[in-house]
Short mmCIF file of C-alpha atoms in Angstrom, two decimals:
data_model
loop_
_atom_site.label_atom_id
_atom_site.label_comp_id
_atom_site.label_asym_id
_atom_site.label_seq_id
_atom_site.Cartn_x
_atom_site.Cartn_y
_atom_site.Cartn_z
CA UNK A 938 0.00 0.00 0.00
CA UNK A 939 1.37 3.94 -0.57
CA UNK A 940 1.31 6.72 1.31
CA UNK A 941 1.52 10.22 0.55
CA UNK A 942 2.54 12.88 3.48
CA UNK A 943 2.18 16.41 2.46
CA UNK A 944 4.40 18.42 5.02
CA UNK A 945 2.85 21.60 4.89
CA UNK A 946 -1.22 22.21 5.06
CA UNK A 947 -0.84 26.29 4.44
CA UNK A 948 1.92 28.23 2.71
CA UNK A 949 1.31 31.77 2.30
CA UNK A 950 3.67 33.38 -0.40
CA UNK A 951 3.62 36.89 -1.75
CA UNK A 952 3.21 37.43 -5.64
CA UNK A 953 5.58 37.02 -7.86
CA UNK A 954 7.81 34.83 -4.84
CA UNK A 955 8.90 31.18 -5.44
CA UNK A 956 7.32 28.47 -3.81
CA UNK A 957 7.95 24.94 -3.36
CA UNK A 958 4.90 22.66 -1.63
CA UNK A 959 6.85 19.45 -0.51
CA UNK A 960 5.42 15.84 -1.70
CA UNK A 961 6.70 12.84 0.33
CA UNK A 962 5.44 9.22 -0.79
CA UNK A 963 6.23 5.68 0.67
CA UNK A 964 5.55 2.98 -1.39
CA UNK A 965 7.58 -0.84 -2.14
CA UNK A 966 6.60 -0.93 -6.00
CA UNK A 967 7.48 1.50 -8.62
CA UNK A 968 4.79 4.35 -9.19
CA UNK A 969 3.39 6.95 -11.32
CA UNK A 970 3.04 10.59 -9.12
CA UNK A 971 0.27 13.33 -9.81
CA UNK A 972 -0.38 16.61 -8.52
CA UNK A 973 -3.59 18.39 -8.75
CA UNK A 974 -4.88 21.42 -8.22
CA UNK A 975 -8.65 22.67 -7.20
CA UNK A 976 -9.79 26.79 -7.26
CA UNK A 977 -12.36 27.71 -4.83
CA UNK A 978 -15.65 25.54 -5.58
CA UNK A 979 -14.51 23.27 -8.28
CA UNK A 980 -13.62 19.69 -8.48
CA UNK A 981 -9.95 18.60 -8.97
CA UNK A 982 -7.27 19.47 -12.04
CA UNK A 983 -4.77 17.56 -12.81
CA UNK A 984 -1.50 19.64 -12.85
CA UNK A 985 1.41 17.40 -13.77
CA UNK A 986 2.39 13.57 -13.45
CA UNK A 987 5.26 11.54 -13.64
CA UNK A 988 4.83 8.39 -15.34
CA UNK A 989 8.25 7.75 -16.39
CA UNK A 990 11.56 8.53 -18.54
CA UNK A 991 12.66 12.41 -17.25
CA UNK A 992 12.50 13.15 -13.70
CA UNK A 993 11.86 16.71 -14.05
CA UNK A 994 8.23 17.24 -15.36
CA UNK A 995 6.12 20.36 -16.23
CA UNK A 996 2.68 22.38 -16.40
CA UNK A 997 1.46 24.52 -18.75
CA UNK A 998 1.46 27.17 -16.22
CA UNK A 999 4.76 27.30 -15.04
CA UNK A 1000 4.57 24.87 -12.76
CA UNK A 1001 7.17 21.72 -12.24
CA UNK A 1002 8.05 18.89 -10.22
CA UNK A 1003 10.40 16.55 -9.95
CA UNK A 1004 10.54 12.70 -9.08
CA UNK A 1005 13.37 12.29 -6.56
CA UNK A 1006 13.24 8.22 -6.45
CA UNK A 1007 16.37 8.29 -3.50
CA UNK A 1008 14.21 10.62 -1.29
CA UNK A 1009 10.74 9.13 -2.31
CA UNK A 1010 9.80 13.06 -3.22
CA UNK A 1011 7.54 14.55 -5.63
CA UNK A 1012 8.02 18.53 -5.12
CA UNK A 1013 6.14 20.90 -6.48
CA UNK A 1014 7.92 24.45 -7.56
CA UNK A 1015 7.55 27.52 -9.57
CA UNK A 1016 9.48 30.47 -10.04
CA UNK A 1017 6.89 33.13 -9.55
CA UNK A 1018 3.90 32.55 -8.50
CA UNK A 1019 0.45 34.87 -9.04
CA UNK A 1020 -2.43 35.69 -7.61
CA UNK A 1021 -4.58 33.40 -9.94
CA UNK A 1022 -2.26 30.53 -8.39
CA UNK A 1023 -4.14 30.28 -4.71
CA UNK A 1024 -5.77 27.38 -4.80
CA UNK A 1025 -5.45 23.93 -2.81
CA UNK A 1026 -2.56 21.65 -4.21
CA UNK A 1027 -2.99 17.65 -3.66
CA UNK A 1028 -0.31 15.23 -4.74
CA UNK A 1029 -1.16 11.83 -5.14
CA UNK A 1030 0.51 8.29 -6.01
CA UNK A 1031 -0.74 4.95 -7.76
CA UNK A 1032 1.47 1.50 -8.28
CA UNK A 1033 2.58 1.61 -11.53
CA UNK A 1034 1.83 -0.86 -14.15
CA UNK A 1035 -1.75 -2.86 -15.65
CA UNK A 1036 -4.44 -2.99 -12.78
CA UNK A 1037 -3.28 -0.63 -10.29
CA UNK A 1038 -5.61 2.61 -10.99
CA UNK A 1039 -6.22 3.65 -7.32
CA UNK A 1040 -4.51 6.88 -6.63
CA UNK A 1041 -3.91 7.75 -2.84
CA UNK A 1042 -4.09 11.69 -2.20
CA UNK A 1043 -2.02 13.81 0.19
CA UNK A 1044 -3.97 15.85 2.74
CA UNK A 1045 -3.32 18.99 0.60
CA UNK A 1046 -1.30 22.20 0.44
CA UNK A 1047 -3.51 25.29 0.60
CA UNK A 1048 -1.23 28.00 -1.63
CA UNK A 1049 -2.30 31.53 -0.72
CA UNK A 1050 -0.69 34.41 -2.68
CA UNK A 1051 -0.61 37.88 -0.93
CA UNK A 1052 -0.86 40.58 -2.98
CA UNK B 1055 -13.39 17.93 -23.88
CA UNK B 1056 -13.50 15.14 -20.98
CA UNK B 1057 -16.27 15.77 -18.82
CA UNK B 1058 -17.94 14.92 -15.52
CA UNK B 1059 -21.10 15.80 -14.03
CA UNK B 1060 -22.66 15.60 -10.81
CA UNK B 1061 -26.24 15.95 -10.22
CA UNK B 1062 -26.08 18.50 -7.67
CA UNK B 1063 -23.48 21.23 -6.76
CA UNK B 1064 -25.35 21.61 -3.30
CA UNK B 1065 -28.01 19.67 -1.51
CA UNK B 1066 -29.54 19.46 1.85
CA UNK B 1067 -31.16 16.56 3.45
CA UNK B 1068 -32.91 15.44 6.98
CA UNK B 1069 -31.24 12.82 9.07
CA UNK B 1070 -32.31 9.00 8.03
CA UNK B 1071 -33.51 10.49 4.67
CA UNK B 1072 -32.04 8.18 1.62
CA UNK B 1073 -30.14 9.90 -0.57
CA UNK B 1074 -28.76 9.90 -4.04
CA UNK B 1075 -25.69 11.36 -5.63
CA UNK B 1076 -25.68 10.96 -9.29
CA UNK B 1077 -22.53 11.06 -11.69
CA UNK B 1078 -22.31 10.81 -15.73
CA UNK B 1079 -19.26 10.51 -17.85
CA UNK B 1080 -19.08 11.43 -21.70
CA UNK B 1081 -15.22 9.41 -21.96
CA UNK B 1082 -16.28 5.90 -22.10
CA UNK B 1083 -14.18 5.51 -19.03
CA UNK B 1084 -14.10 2.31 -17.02
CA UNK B 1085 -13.50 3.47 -14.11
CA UNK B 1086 -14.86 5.72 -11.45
CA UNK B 1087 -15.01 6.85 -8.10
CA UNK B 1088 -16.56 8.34 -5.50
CA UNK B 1089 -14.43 10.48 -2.42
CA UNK B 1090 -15.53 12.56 -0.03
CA UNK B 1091 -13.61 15.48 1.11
CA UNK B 1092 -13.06 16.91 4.61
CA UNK B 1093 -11.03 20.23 5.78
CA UNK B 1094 -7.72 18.34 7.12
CA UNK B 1095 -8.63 14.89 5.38
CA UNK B 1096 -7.82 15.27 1.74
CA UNK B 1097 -9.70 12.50 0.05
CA UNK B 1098 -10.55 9.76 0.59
CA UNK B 1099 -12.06 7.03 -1.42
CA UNK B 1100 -15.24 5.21 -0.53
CA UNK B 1101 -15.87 3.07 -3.57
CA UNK B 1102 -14.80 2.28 -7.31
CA UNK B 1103 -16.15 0.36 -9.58
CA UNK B 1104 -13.72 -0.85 -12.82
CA UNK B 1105 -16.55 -2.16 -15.07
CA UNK B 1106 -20.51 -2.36 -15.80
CA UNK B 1107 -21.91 -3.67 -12.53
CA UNK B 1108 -18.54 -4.39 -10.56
CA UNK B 1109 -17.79 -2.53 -7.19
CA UNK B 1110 -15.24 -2.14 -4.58
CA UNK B 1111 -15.36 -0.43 -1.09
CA UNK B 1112 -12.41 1.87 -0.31
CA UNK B 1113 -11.30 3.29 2.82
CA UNK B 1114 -14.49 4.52 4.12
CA UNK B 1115 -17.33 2.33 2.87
CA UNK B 1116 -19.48 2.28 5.42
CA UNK B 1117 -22.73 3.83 5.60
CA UNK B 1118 -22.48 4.16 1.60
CA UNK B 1119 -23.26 1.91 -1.25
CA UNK B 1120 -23.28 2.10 -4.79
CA UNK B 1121 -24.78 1.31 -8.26
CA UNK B 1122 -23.12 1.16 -11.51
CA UNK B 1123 -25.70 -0.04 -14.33
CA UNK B 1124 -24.51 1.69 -17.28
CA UNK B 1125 -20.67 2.60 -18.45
CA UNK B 1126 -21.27 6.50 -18.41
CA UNK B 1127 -22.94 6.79 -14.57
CA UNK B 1128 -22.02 5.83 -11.03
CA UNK B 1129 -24.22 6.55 -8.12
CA UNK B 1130 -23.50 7.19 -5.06
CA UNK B 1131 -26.22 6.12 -1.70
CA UNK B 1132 -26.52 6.92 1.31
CA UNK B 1133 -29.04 4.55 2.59
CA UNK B 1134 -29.74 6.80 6.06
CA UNK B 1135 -28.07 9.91 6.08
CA UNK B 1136 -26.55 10.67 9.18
CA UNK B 1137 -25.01 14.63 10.31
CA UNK B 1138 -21.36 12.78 9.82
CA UNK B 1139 -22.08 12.57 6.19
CA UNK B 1140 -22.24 15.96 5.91
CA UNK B 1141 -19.14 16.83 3.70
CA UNK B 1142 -18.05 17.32 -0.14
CA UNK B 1143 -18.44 14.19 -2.71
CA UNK B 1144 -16.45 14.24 -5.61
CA UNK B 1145 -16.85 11.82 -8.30
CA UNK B 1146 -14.09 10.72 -10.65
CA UNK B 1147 -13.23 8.80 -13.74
CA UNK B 1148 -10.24 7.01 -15.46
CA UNK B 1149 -9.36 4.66 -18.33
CA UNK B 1150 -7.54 1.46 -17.40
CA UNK B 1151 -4.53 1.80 -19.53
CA UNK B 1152 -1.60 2.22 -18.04
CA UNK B 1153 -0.21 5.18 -19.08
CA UNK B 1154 -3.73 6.92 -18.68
CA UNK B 1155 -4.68 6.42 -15.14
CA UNK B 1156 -4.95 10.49 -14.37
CA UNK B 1157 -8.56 10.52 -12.69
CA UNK B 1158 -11.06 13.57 -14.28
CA UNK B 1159 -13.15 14.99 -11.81
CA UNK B 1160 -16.47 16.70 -11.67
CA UNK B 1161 -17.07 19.99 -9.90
CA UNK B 1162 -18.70 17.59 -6.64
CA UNK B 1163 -21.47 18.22 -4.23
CA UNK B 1164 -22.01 19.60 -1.31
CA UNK B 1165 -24.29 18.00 1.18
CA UNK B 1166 -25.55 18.95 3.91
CA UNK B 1167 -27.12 16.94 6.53
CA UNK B 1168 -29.39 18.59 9.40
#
């Protein structure tokens, strides 16, 4: 079974900051890693995933993560972040290969950019 | 464009009423889900079903069933609502290939239970 520990439940950030919301997973099988997003009242987005080959991914929005296998991480960073960014950020793990299509979520990061 | 609806964006309902929560595909996805949502919790899944008429509980069955009759819709049923299944329910779908497994979600409901 996985597990996915998202250290931080609220990081405030100003605009135009970096930010980094922290991904931790635990897991004996090789797996495929997600991150989502969901704005005020709507359902869930996916954001990025790792399936496999590079272990740097990205988002159309300037978003990226990368798949640190040694420290069983799956950060999430950008550069500069906006105001249209705050929003709640889940990460979330399945066992990779045919069958496995359960994903576990994180408790979620709750990104709020200050003005 | 993939899409998932729920029945309901809000809904209230009396302790020990039954209670339905509807969701549709248009992907001719196999799979979907139901999670509920909590401040604090993240999600957490109560059931999936991979097929036409195939189920399985996940974390937090209880006090929940569901129905899956037809490919494009998964209910979801409470059978007595109770005040600590008051919360957010997000439905989800997926295909079962391997590469594909991101889950699509719809825009969930929130219900209320006095």
């Amino acid at each position: 079974a996985q597990s996915v520990t998202q250290l931080d439940s609220q990081v405030p950030v100003f605009e135009e900051a970096p930010v980094e919301l922290r991904c931790n997973y635990s897991s004996s099988v090789s797996v495929y890693l997600f991150w989502y997003v969901q704005y005020p009242n709507q359902g869930l987005q996916l954001l990025l995933k790792y399936l496999s080959g590079s272990t740097l991914v990205e988002s159309i929005n300037g978003f990226e993560a990368e798949f640190n296998k040694s420290q069983t991480s799956f950060h999430l960073r950008k550069p500069s972040v906006h105001i249209s960014d705050t929003a709640e950020y889940f990460c979330a793990v399945s066992e990779a290969g045919a069958g496995s299509y359960q994903l576990t979520f994180g408790k979620g990061t709750k990104l709020s950019v200050i003005p | 464009d993939v899409k998932v609806t729920q029945s309901s964006r809000y809904l209230v309902k009396r302790t020990g009423e039954k209670v339905f929560l509807e969701c549709v595909q248009d992907m001719d996805h196999e799979n979907m889900f139901w999670y509920r949502q909590d401040p604090g919790l993240g999600l957490r899944l109560i059931y999936f079903s991979y097929d036409v008429k195939m189920k399985e509980k996940g974390d937090i069955p209880e006090g929940y069933s569901v129905s899956r009759e037809k490919k494009e819709r998964f209910s979801l049923i409470l059978e007595s609502a109770s005040t600590n299944q008051t919360s957010m329910y997000l439905c989800a779908s997926s295909l079962s290939h391997p590469v594909k497994y991101e889950q699509y979600f719809g825009p969930g409901t929130r219900l209320t239970v006095t």
